[in-house]
Amino acid sequence: MRKHRCVAIGLWMICQVWWGIGITKQLRAEGASEAPGFLTQVTWATVKITNPGSTASGFLVELPTGQWMLVSAAHVFSTMKGEECTIILHRRGEDGRIATYPQTVAIRRENKDLWKKHPTADVAALKIDVQHDANLGVLPYDCLATEEVLKKLPLEPGLIVRALGFPHANIFKGNPEEFGIARLGCIASYPLFPTKENPHFLVDMNTFEGDSGGPVFALAGRNGESRDAGGLSSGYVIGLVSGQHFVDEEFKLIYQSGKFRHRMGLAIIVPSVFIRETIDRLMALTGNSGP
């Protein structure tokens, strides 16, 4: 009996190592001697997007070809004015300090949108060509969970997930270096599959204006217990923030009437399957072979 238990434990440990290696081996180091854990990597990859018409969140994805994509909610791009936006990246100086690294990105040319929107989901992707630096964070395409991966995690009600974003970015800065604010919540809706019939799911988490387009991610293993071979957390992007739910309550007094808006604390998330489809469509449209 003891022998069988030892064999089972050994197989379980091998599976945990396999999960971590399969997810983290493509992650780009942010300047340290060893690649960072997934939580640090997704923090570096999440960027603040600024434009006179829209200030929101997004994240960087690198294709196997080396091409970089800026991913966000489609409504973030559609409300932007003009032909450019600015994304706040980061790098380390010679003294080791982290500094912001703003980059200008073209979003339109001759009144034609350069970004690609998913035909049904609130997701958009834009090919970007910024100055690459070894200290910049970017996530590999394989970190975008497929439907099969979402089922293996397993994505189900109560699963602990995390999100990064820039709430009220015009008036609030969580830290001087302008990294995204991390929050914790759990899957709050059911059913989740198939994603074609359930194009949104809910997360029990407060979101605010400016969070739209930020990544939602889960660590490998049930409720994030899994670690890779080096002891670092590993995971997948499972979607992006599209909106939030409110309840409006009207009131009427003798001399005054109006409406209160109550935040329900439920974020609306678009599954990562639609992010992958959007990137694939953009690559096909521009004549590049997909991942």
mmCIF file with all atom_site columns, C-alpha atoms in Angstrom, residues 40-243:
data_model
loop_
_atom_site.group_PDB
_atom_site.id
_atom_site.type_symbol
_atom_site.label_atom_id
_atom_site.label_alt_id
_atom_site.label_comp_id
_atom_site.label_asym_id
_atom_site.label_entity_id
_atom_site.label_seq_id
_atom_site.pdbx_PDB_ins_code
_atom_site.Cartn_x
_atom_site.Cartn_y
_atom_site.Cartn_z
_atom_site.occupancy
_atom_site.B_iso_or_equiv
_atom_site.pdbx_formal_charge
_atom_site.auth_seq_id
_atom_site.auth_comp_id
_atom_site.auth_asym_id
_atom_site.auth_atom_id
_atom_site.pdbx_PDB_model_num
ATOM 1   C CA . THR A 1 40  ? 5.689   39.073 -12.437 1.00 0.00 ? 40  THR A CA 1
ATOM 2   C CA . GLN A 1 41  ? 5.741   38.451 -16.177 1.00 0.00 ? 41  GLN A CA 1
ATOM 3   C CA . VAL A 1 42  ? 2.078   39.269 -16.707 1.00 0.00 ? 42  VAL A CA 1
ATOM 4   C CA . THR A 1 43  ? 2.559   42.404 -14.579 1.00 0.00 ? 43  THR A CA 1
ATOM 5   C CA . TRP A 1 44  ? 5.280   43.639 -16.924 1.00 0.00 ? 44  TRP A CA 1
ATOM 6   C CA . ALA A 1 45  ? 3.223   42.687 -19.984 1.00 0.00 ? 45  ALA A CA 1
ATOM 7   C CA . THR A 1 46  ? 0.154   44.662 -18.834 1.00 0.00 ? 46  THR A CA 1
ATOM 8   C CA . VAL A 1 47  ? 0.278   48.232 -20.134 1.00 0.00 ? 47  VAL A CA 1
ATOM 9   C CA . LYS A 1 48  ? -1.554  51.475 -19.610 1.00 0.00 ? 48  LYS A CA 1
ATOM 10  C CA . ILE A 1 49  ? -3.025  52.863 -22.846 1.00 0.00 ? 49  ILE A CA 1
ATOM 11  C CA . THR A 1 50  ? -3.539  56.624 -23.080 1.00 0.00 ? 50  THR A CA 1
ATOM 12  C CA . ASN A 1 51  ? -5.294  58.692 -25.735 1.00 0.00 ? 51  ASN A CA 1
ATOM 13  C CA . PRO A 1 52  ? -7.435  61.878 -25.640 1.00 0.00 ? 52  PRO A CA 1
ATOM 14  C CA . GLY A 1 53  ? -10.538 59.715 -26.145 1.00 0.00 ? 53  GLY A CA 1
ATOM 15  C CA . SER A 1 54  ? -9.691  56.678 -24.070 1.00 0.00 ? 54  SER A CA 1
ATOM 16  C CA . THR A 1 55  ? -7.455  55.703 -21.165 1.00 0.00 ? 55  THR A CA 1
ATOM 17  C CA . ALA A 1 56  ? -7.557  52.003 -20.412 1.00 0.00 ? 56  ALA A CA 1
ATOM 18  C CA . SER A 1 57  ? -5.609  48.755 -20.051 1.00 0.00 ? 57  SER A CA 1
ATOM 19  C CA . GLY A 1 58  ? -4.080  46.248 -22.441 1.00 0.00 ? 58  GLY A CA 1
ATOM 20  C CA . PHE A 1 59  ? -1.366  43.622 -22.596 1.00 0.00 ? 59  PHE A CA 1
ATOM 21  C CA . LEU A 1 60  ? 1.427   42.548 -24.932 1.00 0.00 ? 60  LEU A CA 1
ATOM 22  C CA . VAL A 1 61  ? 1.519   39.188 -26.688 1.00 0.00 ? 61  VAL A CA 1
ATOM 23  C CA . GLU A 1 62  ? 4.439   37.869 -28.737 1.00 0.00 ? 62  GLU A CA 1
ATOM 24  C CA . LEU A 1 63  ? 3.818   35.454 -31.607 1.00 0.00 ? 63  LEU A CA 1
ATOM 25  C CA . PRO A 1 64  ? 6.274   32.644 -32.441 1.00 0.00 ? 64  PRO A CA 1
ATOM 26  C CA . THR A 1 65  ? 7.323   34.789 -35.438 1.00 0.00 ? 65  THR A CA 1
ATOM 27  C CA . GLY A 1 66  ? 8.525   37.513 -33.053 1.00 0.00 ? 66  GLY A CA 1
ATOM 28  C CA . GLN A 1 67  ? 5.696   39.902 -33.958 1.00 0.00 ? 67  GLN A CA 1
ATOM 29  C CA . TRP A 1 68  ? 4.234   41.811 -31.016 1.00 0.00 ? 68  TRP A CA 1
ATOM 30  C CA . MET A 1 69  ? 0.510   42.391 -30.500 1.00 0.00 ? 69  MET A CA 1
ATOM 31  C CA . LEU A 1 70  ? -1.272  44.886 -28.282 1.00 0.00 ? 70  LEU A CA 1
ATOM 32  C CA . VAL A 1 71  ? -4.494  43.307 -27.026 1.00 0.00 ? 71  VAL A CA 1
ATOM 33  C CA . SER A 1 72  ? -7.374  45.180 -25.397 1.00 0.00 ? 72  SER A CA 1
ATOM 34  C CA . ALA A 1 73  ? -11.157 45.498 -25.445 1.00 0.00 ? 73  ALA A CA 1
ATOM 35  C CA . ALA A 1 74  ? -12.542 46.612 -28.815 1.00 0.00 ? 74  ALA A CA 1
ATOM 36  C CA . HIS A 1 75  ? -14.427 49.536 -27.260 1.00 0.00 ? 75  HIS A CA 1
ATOM 37  C CA . VAL A 1 76  ? -11.105 50.859 -25.964 1.00 0.00 ? 76  VAL A CA 1
ATOM 38  C CA . PHE A 1 77  ? -9.754  51.219 -29.506 1.00 0.00 ? 77  PHE A CA 1
ATOM 39  C CA . SER A 1 78  ? -13.019 52.453 -31.031 1.00 0.00 ? 78  SER A CA 1
ATOM 40  C CA . THR A 1 79  ? -13.259 55.425 -28.643 1.00 0.00 ? 79  THR A CA 1
ATOM 41  C CA . MET A 1 80  ? -9.692  56.586 -29.307 1.00 0.00 ? 80  MET A CA 1
ATOM 42  C CA . LYS A 1 81  ? -9.271  59.866 -31.164 1.00 0.00 ? 81  LYS A CA 1
ATOM 43  C CA . GLY A 1 82  ? -6.680  60.679 -33.804 1.00 0.00 ? 82  GLY A CA 1
ATOM 44  C CA . GLU A 1 83  ? -4.089  58.333 -35.265 1.00 0.00 ? 83  GLU A CA 1
ATOM 45  C CA . GLU A 1 84  ? -1.910  57.477 -32.273 1.00 0.00 ? 84  GLU A CA 1
ATOM 46  C CA . CYS A 1 85  ? -1.987  56.301 -28.694 1.00 0.00 ? 85  CYS A CA 1
ATOM 47  C CA . THR A 1 86  ? 0.696   55.931 -26.044 1.00 0.00 ? 86  THR A CA 1
ATOM 48  C CA . ILE A 1 87  ? 1.424   52.737 -24.134 1.00 0.00 ? 87  ILE A CA 1
ATOM 49  C CA . ILE A 1 88  ? 3.399   52.835 -20.893 1.00 0.00 ? 88  ILE A CA 1
ATOM 50  C CA . LEU A 1 89  ? 6.099   50.165 -20.955 1.00 0.00 ? 89  LEU A CA 1
ATOM 51  C CA . HIS A 1 90  ? 8.945   49.654 -18.481 1.00 0.00 ? 90  HIS A CA 1
ATOM 52  C CA . ARG A 1 91  ? 12.647  48.950 -18.436 1.00 0.00 ? 91  ARG A CA 1
ATOM 53  C CA . ARG A 1 92  ? 15.534  48.944 -15.981 1.00 0.00 ? 92  ARG A CA 1
ATOM 54  C CA . GLY A 1 93  ? 18.146  51.654 -15.993 1.00 0.00 ? 93  GLY A CA 1
ATOM 55  C CA . GLU A 1 94  ? 21.849  51.104 -15.544 1.00 0.00 ? 94  GLU A CA 1
ATOM 56  C CA . ASP A 1 95  ? 21.379  51.644 -11.809 1.00 0.00 ? 95  ASP A CA 1
ATOM 57  C CA . GLY A 1 96  ? 18.849  48.783 -11.694 1.00 0.00 ? 96  GLY A CA 1
ATOM 58  C CA . ARG A 1 97  ? 15.891  51.054 -11.055 1.00 0.00 ? 97  ARG A CA 1
ATOM 59  C CA . ILE A 1 98  ? 12.643  50.462 -12.940 1.00 0.00 ? 98  ILE A CA 1
ATOM 60  C CA . ALA A 1 99  ? 11.545  53.386 -15.090 1.00 0.00 ? 99  ALA A CA 1
ATOM 61  C CA . THR A 1 100 ? 8.524   54.029 -17.291 1.00 0.00 ? 100 THR A CA 1
ATOM 62  C CA . TYR A 1 101 ? 9.174   53.717 -21.006 1.00 0.00 ? 101 TYR A CA 1
ATOM 63  C CA . PRO A 1 102 ? 6.341   55.382 -23.010 1.00 0.00 ? 102 PRO A CA 1
ATOM 64  C CA . GLN A 1 103 ? 5.994   54.304 -26.629 1.00 0.00 ? 103 GLN A CA 1
ATOM 65  C CA . THR A 1 104 ? 3.843   55.875 -29.340 1.00 0.00 ? 104 THR A CA 1
ATOM 66  C CA . VAL A 1 105 ? 1.751   53.425 -31.346 1.00 0.00 ? 105 VAL A CA 1
ATOM 67  C CA . ALA A 1 106 ? -0.167  54.092 -34.570 1.00 0.00 ? 106 ALA A CA 1
ATOM 68  C CA . ILE A 1 107 ? -3.847  53.114 -34.366 1.00 0.00 ? 107 ILE A CA 1
ATOM 69  C CA . ARG A 1 108 ? -5.089  54.605 -37.666 1.00 0.00 ? 108 ARG A CA 1
ATOM 70  C CA . ARG A 1 109 ? -3.681  55.633 -40.999 1.00 0.00 ? 109 ARG A CA 1
ATOM 71  C CA . GLU A 1 110 ? -5.627  57.909 -43.331 1.00 0.00 ? 110 GLU A CA 1
ATOM 72  C CA . ASN A 1 111 ? -8.772  57.391 -41.217 1.00 0.00 ? 111 ASN A CA 1
ATOM 73  C CA . LYS A 1 112 ? -8.469  53.614 -41.544 1.00 0.00 ? 112 LYS A CA 1
ATOM 74  C CA . ASP A 1 113 ? -8.274  51.550 -38.356 1.00 0.00 ? 113 ASP A CA 1
ATOM 75  C CA . LEU A 1 114 ? -5.114  49.475 -38.026 1.00 0.00 ? 114 LEU A CA 1
ATOM 76  C CA . TRP A 1 115 ? -6.536  47.320 -35.243 1.00 0.00 ? 115 TRP A CA 1
ATOM 77  C CA . LYS A 1 116 ? -8.672  44.239 -35.830 1.00 0.00 ? 116 LYS A CA 1
ATOM 78  C CA . LYS A 1 117 ? -11.906 43.647 -33.935 1.00 0.00 ? 117 LYS A CA 1
ATOM 79  C CA . HIS A 1 118 ? -13.433 40.251 -33.301 1.00 0.00 ? 118 HIS A CA 1
ATOM 80  C CA . PRO A 1 119 ? -16.723 39.974 -35.266 1.00 0.00 ? 119 PRO A CA 1
ATOM 81  C CA . THR A 1 120 ? -18.823 39.220 -32.172 1.00 0.00 ? 120 THR A CA 1
ATOM 82  C CA . ALA A 1 121 ? -16.726 39.758 -29.028 1.00 0.00 ? 121 ALA A CA 1
ATOM 83  C CA . ASP A 1 122 ? -15.419 42.920 -27.354 1.00 0.00 ? 122 ASP A CA 1
ATOM 84  C CA . VAL A 1 123 ? -11.811 42.122 -28.240 1.00 0.00 ? 123 VAL A CA 1
ATOM 85  C CA . ALA A 1 124 ? -9.310  43.838 -30.535 1.00 0.00 ? 124 ALA A CA 1
ATOM 86  C CA . ALA A 1 125 ? -5.652  43.342 -31.430 1.00 0.00 ? 125 ALA A CA 1
ATOM 87  C CA . LEU A 1 126 ? -3.107  45.670 -32.993 1.00 0.00 ? 126 LEU A CA 1
ATOM 88  C CA . LYS A 1 127 ? 0.276   44.819 -34.460 1.00 0.00 ? 127 LYS A CA 1
ATOM 89  C CA . ILE A 1 128 ? 2.870   47.095 -32.901 1.00 0.00 ? 128 ILE A CA 1
ATOM 90  C CA . ASP A 1 129 ? 6.450   47.845 -33.792 1.00 0.00 ? 129 ASP A CA 1
ATOM 91  C CA . VAL A 1 130 ? 8.115   49.384 -30.748 1.00 0.00 ? 130 VAL A CA 1
ATOM 92  C CA . GLN A 1 131 ? 11.729  49.531 -29.703 1.00 0.00 ? 131 GLN A CA 1
ATOM 93  C CA . HIS A 1 132 ? 12.387  46.099 -28.216 1.00 0.00 ? 132 HIS A CA 1
ATOM 94  C CA . ASP A 1 133 ? 14.397  46.018 -25.027 1.00 0.00 ? 133 ASP A CA 1
ATOM 95  C CA . ALA A 1 134 ? 15.489  42.912 -23.097 1.00 0.00 ? 134 ALA A CA 1
ATOM 96  C CA . ASN A 1 135 ? 13.819  44.339 -19.990 1.00 0.00 ? 135 ASN A CA 1
ATOM 97  C CA . LEU A 1 136 ? 10.353  44.666 -21.498 1.00 0.00 ? 136 LEU A CA 1
ATOM 98  C CA . GLY A 1 137 ? 7.749   42.117 -20.462 1.00 0.00 ? 137 GLY A CA 1
ATOM 99  C CA . VAL A 1 138 ? 5.720   40.276 -23.069 1.00 0.00 ? 138 VAL A CA 1
ATOM 100 C CA . LEU A 1 139 ? 3.608   37.108 -22.944 1.00 0.00 ? 139 LEU A CA 1
ATOM 101 C CA . PRO A 1 140 ? 3.895   34.297 -25.497 1.00 0.00 ? 140 PRO A CA 1
ATOM 102 C CA . TYR A 1 141 ? 0.870   33.422 -27.625 1.00 0.00 ? 141 TYR A CA 1
ATOM 103 C CA . ASP A 1 142 ? 0.732   30.013 -25.931 1.00 0.00 ? 142 ASP A CA 1
ATOM 104 C CA . CYS A 1 143 ? -0.185  31.714 -22.639 1.00 0.00 ? 143 CYS A CA 1
ATOM 105 C CA . LEU A 1 144 ? -3.605  32.493 -24.139 1.00 0.00 ? 144 LEU A CA 1
ATOM 106 C CA . ALA A 1 145 ? -5.659  29.532 -22.966 1.00 0.00 ? 145 ALA A CA 1
ATOM 107 C CA . THR A 1 146 ? -7.485  27.437 -25.550 1.00 0.00 ? 146 THR A CA 1
ATOM 108 C CA . GLU A 1 147 ? -10.871 25.933 -24.715 1.00 0.00 ? 147 GLU A CA 1
ATOM 109 C CA . GLU A 1 148 ? -9.141  22.632 -23.953 1.00 0.00 ? 148 GLU A CA 1
ATOM 110 C CA . VAL A 1 149 ? -6.784  24.349 -21.495 1.00 0.00 ? 149 VAL A CA 1
ATOM 111 C CA . LEU A 1 150 ? -9.682  26.211 -19.853 1.00 0.00 ? 150 LEU A CA 1
ATOM 112 C CA . LYS A 1 151 ? -11.309 22.851 -19.154 1.00 0.00 ? 151 LYS A CA 1
ATOM 113 C CA . LYS A 1 152 ? -8.091  21.371 -17.755 1.00 0.00 ? 152 LYS A CA 1
ATOM 114 C CA . LEU A 1 153 ? -7.376  24.235 -15.330 1.00 0.00 ? 153 LEU A CA 1
ATOM 115 C CA . PRO A 1 154 ? -10.327 23.573 -14.571 1.00 0.00 ? 154 PRO A CA 1
ATOM 116 C CA . LEU A 1 155 ? -12.297 26.765 -15.217 1.00 0.00 ? 155 LEU A CA 1
ATOM 117 C CA . GLU A 1 156 ? -15.342 26.403 -12.980 1.00 0.00 ? 156 GLU A CA 1
ATOM 118 C CA . PRO A 1 157 ? -17.388 28.448 -10.467 1.00 0.00 ? 157 PRO A CA 1
ATOM 119 C CA . GLY A 1 158 ? -15.344 29.358 -7.405  1.00 0.00 ? 158 GLY A CA 1
ATOM 120 C CA . LEU A 1 159 ? -11.945 29.105 -9.134  1.00 0.00 ? 159 LEU A CA 1
ATOM 121 C CA . ILE A 1 160 ? -9.625  31.831 -7.837  1.00 0.00 ? 160 ILE A CA 1
ATOM 122 C CA . VAL A 1 161 ? -8.454  34.130 -10.636 1.00 0.00 ? 161 VAL A CA 1
ATOM 123 C CA . ARG A 1 162 ? -6.529  37.394 -10.859 1.00 0.00 ? 162 ARG A CA 1
ATOM 124 C CA . ALA A 1 163 ? -6.700  40.527 -12.990 1.00 0.00 ? 163 ALA A CA 1
ATOM 125 C CA . LEU A 1 164 ? -4.491  43.519 -13.762 1.00 0.00 ? 164 LEU A CA 1
ATOM 126 C CA . GLY A 1 165 ? -5.603  46.954 -14.850 1.00 0.00 ? 165 GLY A CA 1
ATOM 127 C CA . PHE A 1 166 ? -5.472  50.712 -14.423 1.00 0.00 ? 166 PHE A CA 1
ATOM 128 C CA . PRO A 1 167 ? -8.630  51.823 -12.581 1.00 0.00 ? 167 PRO A CA 1
ATOM 129 C CA . HIS A 1 168 ? -9.519  55.501 -13.109 1.00 0.00 ? 168 HIS A CA 1
ATOM 130 C CA . ALA A 1 169 ? -6.105  55.927 -14.708 1.00 0.00 ? 169 ALA A CA 1
ATOM 131 C CA . ASN A 1 170 ? -6.621  59.646 -15.354 1.00 0.00 ? 170 ASN A CA 1
ATOM 132 C CA . ILE A 1 171 ? -6.963  60.438 -11.654 1.00 0.00 ? 171 ILE A CA 1
ATOM 133 C CA . PHE A 1 172 ? -5.373  57.499 -9.839  1.00 0.00 ? 172 PHE A CA 1
ATOM 134 C CA . LYS A 1 173 ? -1.839  56.134 -9.982  1.00 0.00 ? 173 LYS A CA 1
ATOM 135 C CA . GLY A 1 174 ? -1.290  53.076 -7.801  1.00 0.00 ? 174 GLY A CA 1
ATOM 136 C CA . ASN A 1 175 ? 2.496   53.350 -7.879  1.00 0.00 ? 175 ASN A CA 1
ATOM 137 C CA . PRO A 1 176 ? 5.084   55.809 -9.270  1.00 0.00 ? 176 PRO A CA 1
ATOM 138 C CA . GLU A 1 177 ? 6.261   53.300 -11.888 1.00 0.00 ? 177 GLU A CA 1
ATOM 139 C CA . GLU A 1 178 ? 2.697   52.972 -13.264 1.00 0.00 ? 178 GLU A CA 1
ATOM 140 C CA . PHE A 1 179 ? 2.386   49.194 -13.160 1.00 0.00 ? 179 PHE A CA 1
ATOM 141 C CA . GLY A 1 180 ? -1.121  47.762 -13.269 1.00 0.00 ? 180 GLY A CA 1
ATOM 142 C CA . ILE A 1 181 ? -3.075  47.091 -10.089 1.00 0.00 ? 181 ILE A CA 1
ATOM 143 C CA . ALA A 1 182 ? -3.555  43.394 -9.317  1.00 0.00 ? 182 ALA A CA 1
ATOM 144 C CA . ARG A 1 183 ? -6.864  42.136 -7.921  1.00 0.00 ? 183 ARG A CA 1
ATOM 145 C CA . LEU A 1 184 ? -8.205  38.793 -6.783  1.00 0.00 ? 184 LEU A CA 1
ATOM 146 C CA . GLY A 1 185 ? -11.629 37.247 -7.388  1.00 0.00 ? 185 GLY A CA 1
ATOM 147 C CA . CYS A 1 186 ? -13.344 34.022 -8.336  1.00 0.00 ? 186 CYS A CA 1
ATOM 148 C CA . ILE A 1 187 ? -15.362 32.714 -11.265 1.00 0.00 ? 187 ILE A CA 1
ATOM 149 C CA . ALA A 1 188 ? -18.950 33.653 -10.456 1.00 0.00 ? 188 ALA A CA 1
ATOM 150 C CA . SER A 1 189 ? -21.050 32.294 -13.352 1.00 0.00 ? 189 SER A CA 1
ATOM 151 C CA . TYR A 1 190 ? -22.125 28.980 -14.819 1.00 0.00 ? 190 TYR A CA 1
ATOM 152 C CA . PRO A 1 191 ? -22.203 27.319 -17.343 1.00 0.00 ? 191 PRO A CA 1
ATOM 153 C CA . LEU A 1 192 ? -18.878 28.245 -18.940 1.00 0.00 ? 192 LEU A CA 1
ATOM 154 C CA . PHE A 1 193 ? -18.705 25.858 -21.893 1.00 0.00 ? 193 PHE A CA 1
ATOM 155 C CA . PRO A 1 194 ? -18.842 25.747 -24.806 1.00 0.00 ? 194 PRO A CA 1
ATOM 156 C CA . THR A 1 195 ? -17.462 29.281 -25.079 1.00 0.00 ? 195 THR A CA 1
ATOM 157 C CA . LYS A 1 196 ? -19.224 29.811 -28.424 1.00 0.00 ? 196 LYS A CA 1
ATOM 158 C CA . GLU A 1 197 ? -22.542 29.586 -26.577 1.00 0.00 ? 197 GLU A CA 1
ATOM 159 C CA . ASN A 1 198 ? -21.226 31.363 -23.455 1.00 0.00 ? 198 ASN A CA 1
ATOM 160 C CA . PRO A 1 199 ? -19.202 34.299 -24.849 1.00 0.00 ? 199 PRO A CA 1
ATOM 161 C CA . HIS A 1 200 ? -18.888 35.969 -21.416 1.00 0.00 ? 200 HIS A CA 1
ATOM 162 C CA . PHE A 1 201 ? -18.365 34.861 -17.858 1.00 0.00 ? 201 PHE A CA 1
ATOM 163 C CA . LEU A 1 202 ? -18.474 36.755 -14.579 1.00 0.00 ? 202 LEU A CA 1
ATOM 164 C CA . VAL A 1 203 ? -15.787 37.229 -11.947 1.00 0.00 ? 203 VAL A CA 1
ATOM 165 C CA . ASP A 1 204 ? -16.608 38.288 -8.395  1.00 0.00 ? 204 ASP A CA 1
ATOM 166 C CA . MET A 1 205 ? -14.350 41.354 -8.483  1.00 0.00 ? 205 MET A CA 1
ATOM 167 C CA . ASN A 1 206 ? -14.740 45.112 -8.557  1.00 0.00 ? 206 ASN A CA 1
ATOM 168 C CA . THR A 1 207 ? -13.663 46.795 -11.773 1.00 0.00 ? 207 THR A CA 1
ATOM 169 C CA . PHE A 1 208 ? -13.679 50.465 -12.679 1.00 0.00 ? 208 PHE A CA 1
ATOM 170 C CA . GLU A 1 209 ? -13.358 52.764 -15.665 1.00 0.00 ? 209 GLU A CA 1
ATOM 171 C CA . GLY A 1 210 ? -9.866  52.206 -17.064 1.00 0.00 ? 210 GLY A CA 1
ATOM 172 C CA . ASP A 1 211 ? -9.778  48.471 -16.291 1.00 0.00 ? 211 ASP A CA 1
ATOM 173 C CA . SER A 1 212 ? -11.257 47.545 -19.683 1.00 0.00 ? 212 SER A CA 1
ATOM 174 C CA . GLY A 1 213 ? -8.872  45.432 -21.741 1.00 0.00 ? 213 GLY A CA 1
ATOM 175 C CA . GLY A 1 214 ? -6.808  44.214 -18.801 1.00 0.00 ? 214 GLY A CA 1
ATOM 176 C CA . PRO A 1 215 ? -5.873  40.511 -18.644 1.00 0.00 ? 215 PRO A CA 1
ATOM 177 C CA . VAL A 1 216 ? -7.616  38.007 -16.387 1.00 0.00 ? 216 VAL A CA 1
ATOM 178 C CA . PHE A 1 217 ? -5.458  35.007 -15.546 1.00 0.00 ? 217 PHE A CA 1
ATOM 179 C CA . ALA A 1 218 ? -5.389  31.798 -13.546 1.00 0.00 ? 218 ALA A CA 1
ATOM 180 C CA . LEU A 1 219 ? -2.444  29.884 -12.153 1.00 0.00 ? 219 LEU A CA 1
ATOM 181 C CA . ALA A 1 220 ? -1.928  26.318 -13.303 1.00 0.00 ? 220 ALA A CA 1
ATOM 182 C CA . GLY A 1 221 ? -3.487  23.802 -10.960 1.00 0.00 ? 221 GLY A CA 1
ATOM 183 C CA . ARG A 1 222 ? -6.601  24.027 -8.866  1.00 0.00 ? 222 ARG A CA 1
ATOM 184 C CA . ASN A 1 223 ? -6.941  27.467 -7.247  1.00 0.00 ? 223 ASN A CA 1
ATOM 185 C CA . GLY A 1 224 ? -3.359  28.317 -8.131  1.00 0.00 ? 224 GLY A CA 1
ATOM 186 C CA . GLU A 1 225 ? -1.463  25.823 -5.978  1.00 0.00 ? 225 GLU A CA 1
ATOM 187 C CA . SER A 1 226 ? 0.792   24.662 -8.817  1.00 0.00 ? 226 SER A CA 1
ATOM 188 C CA . ARG A 1 227 ? 4.428   25.673 -9.038  1.00 0.00 ? 227 ARG A CA 1
ATOM 189 C CA . ASP A 1 228 ? 6.978   25.083 -11.750 1.00 0.00 ? 228 ASP A CA 1
ATOM 190 C CA . ALA A 1 229 ? 10.324  23.301 -11.356 1.00 0.00 ? 229 ALA A CA 1
ATOM 191 C CA . GLY A 1 230 ? 11.986  26.440 -10.007 1.00 0.00 ? 230 GLY A CA 1
ATOM 192 C CA . GLY A 1 231 ? 9.290   27.109 -7.437  1.00 0.00 ? 231 GLY A CA 1
ATOM 193 C CA . LEU A 1 232 ? 7.665   29.899 -9.476  1.00 0.00 ? 232 LEU A CA 1
ATOM 194 C CA . SER A 1 233 ? 3.980   30.236 -10.195 1.00 0.00 ? 233 SER A CA 1
ATOM 195 C CA . SER A 1 234 ? 2.861   29.557 -13.762 1.00 0.00 ? 234 SER A CA 1
ATOM 196 C CA . GLY A 1 235 ? -0.425  30.164 -15.463 1.00 0.00 ? 235 GLY A CA 1
ATOM 197 C CA . TYR A 1 236 ? -2.549  31.247 -18.400 1.00 0.00 ? 236 TYR A CA 1
ATOM 198 C CA . VAL A 1 237 ? -4.444  34.320 -19.529 1.00 0.00 ? 237 VAL A CA 1
ATOM 199 C CA . ILE A 1 238 ? -8.076  33.163 -19.524 1.00 0.00 ? 238 ILE A CA 1
ATOM 200 C CA . GLY A 1 239 ? -9.729  36.350 -20.759 1.00 0.00 ? 239 GLY A CA 1
ATOM 201 C CA . LEU A 1 240 ? -9.898  40.141 -20.603 1.00 0.00 ? 240 LEU A CA 1
ATOM 202 C CA . VAL A 1 241 ? -12.088 42.662 -18.802 1.00 0.00 ? 241 VAL A CA 1
ATOM 203 C CA . SER A 1 242 ? -14.931 43.948 -20.984 1.00 0.00 ? 242 SER A CA 1
ATOM 204 C CA . GLY A 1 243 ? -17.205 45.693 -18.473 1.00 0.00 ? 243 GLY A CA 1
#
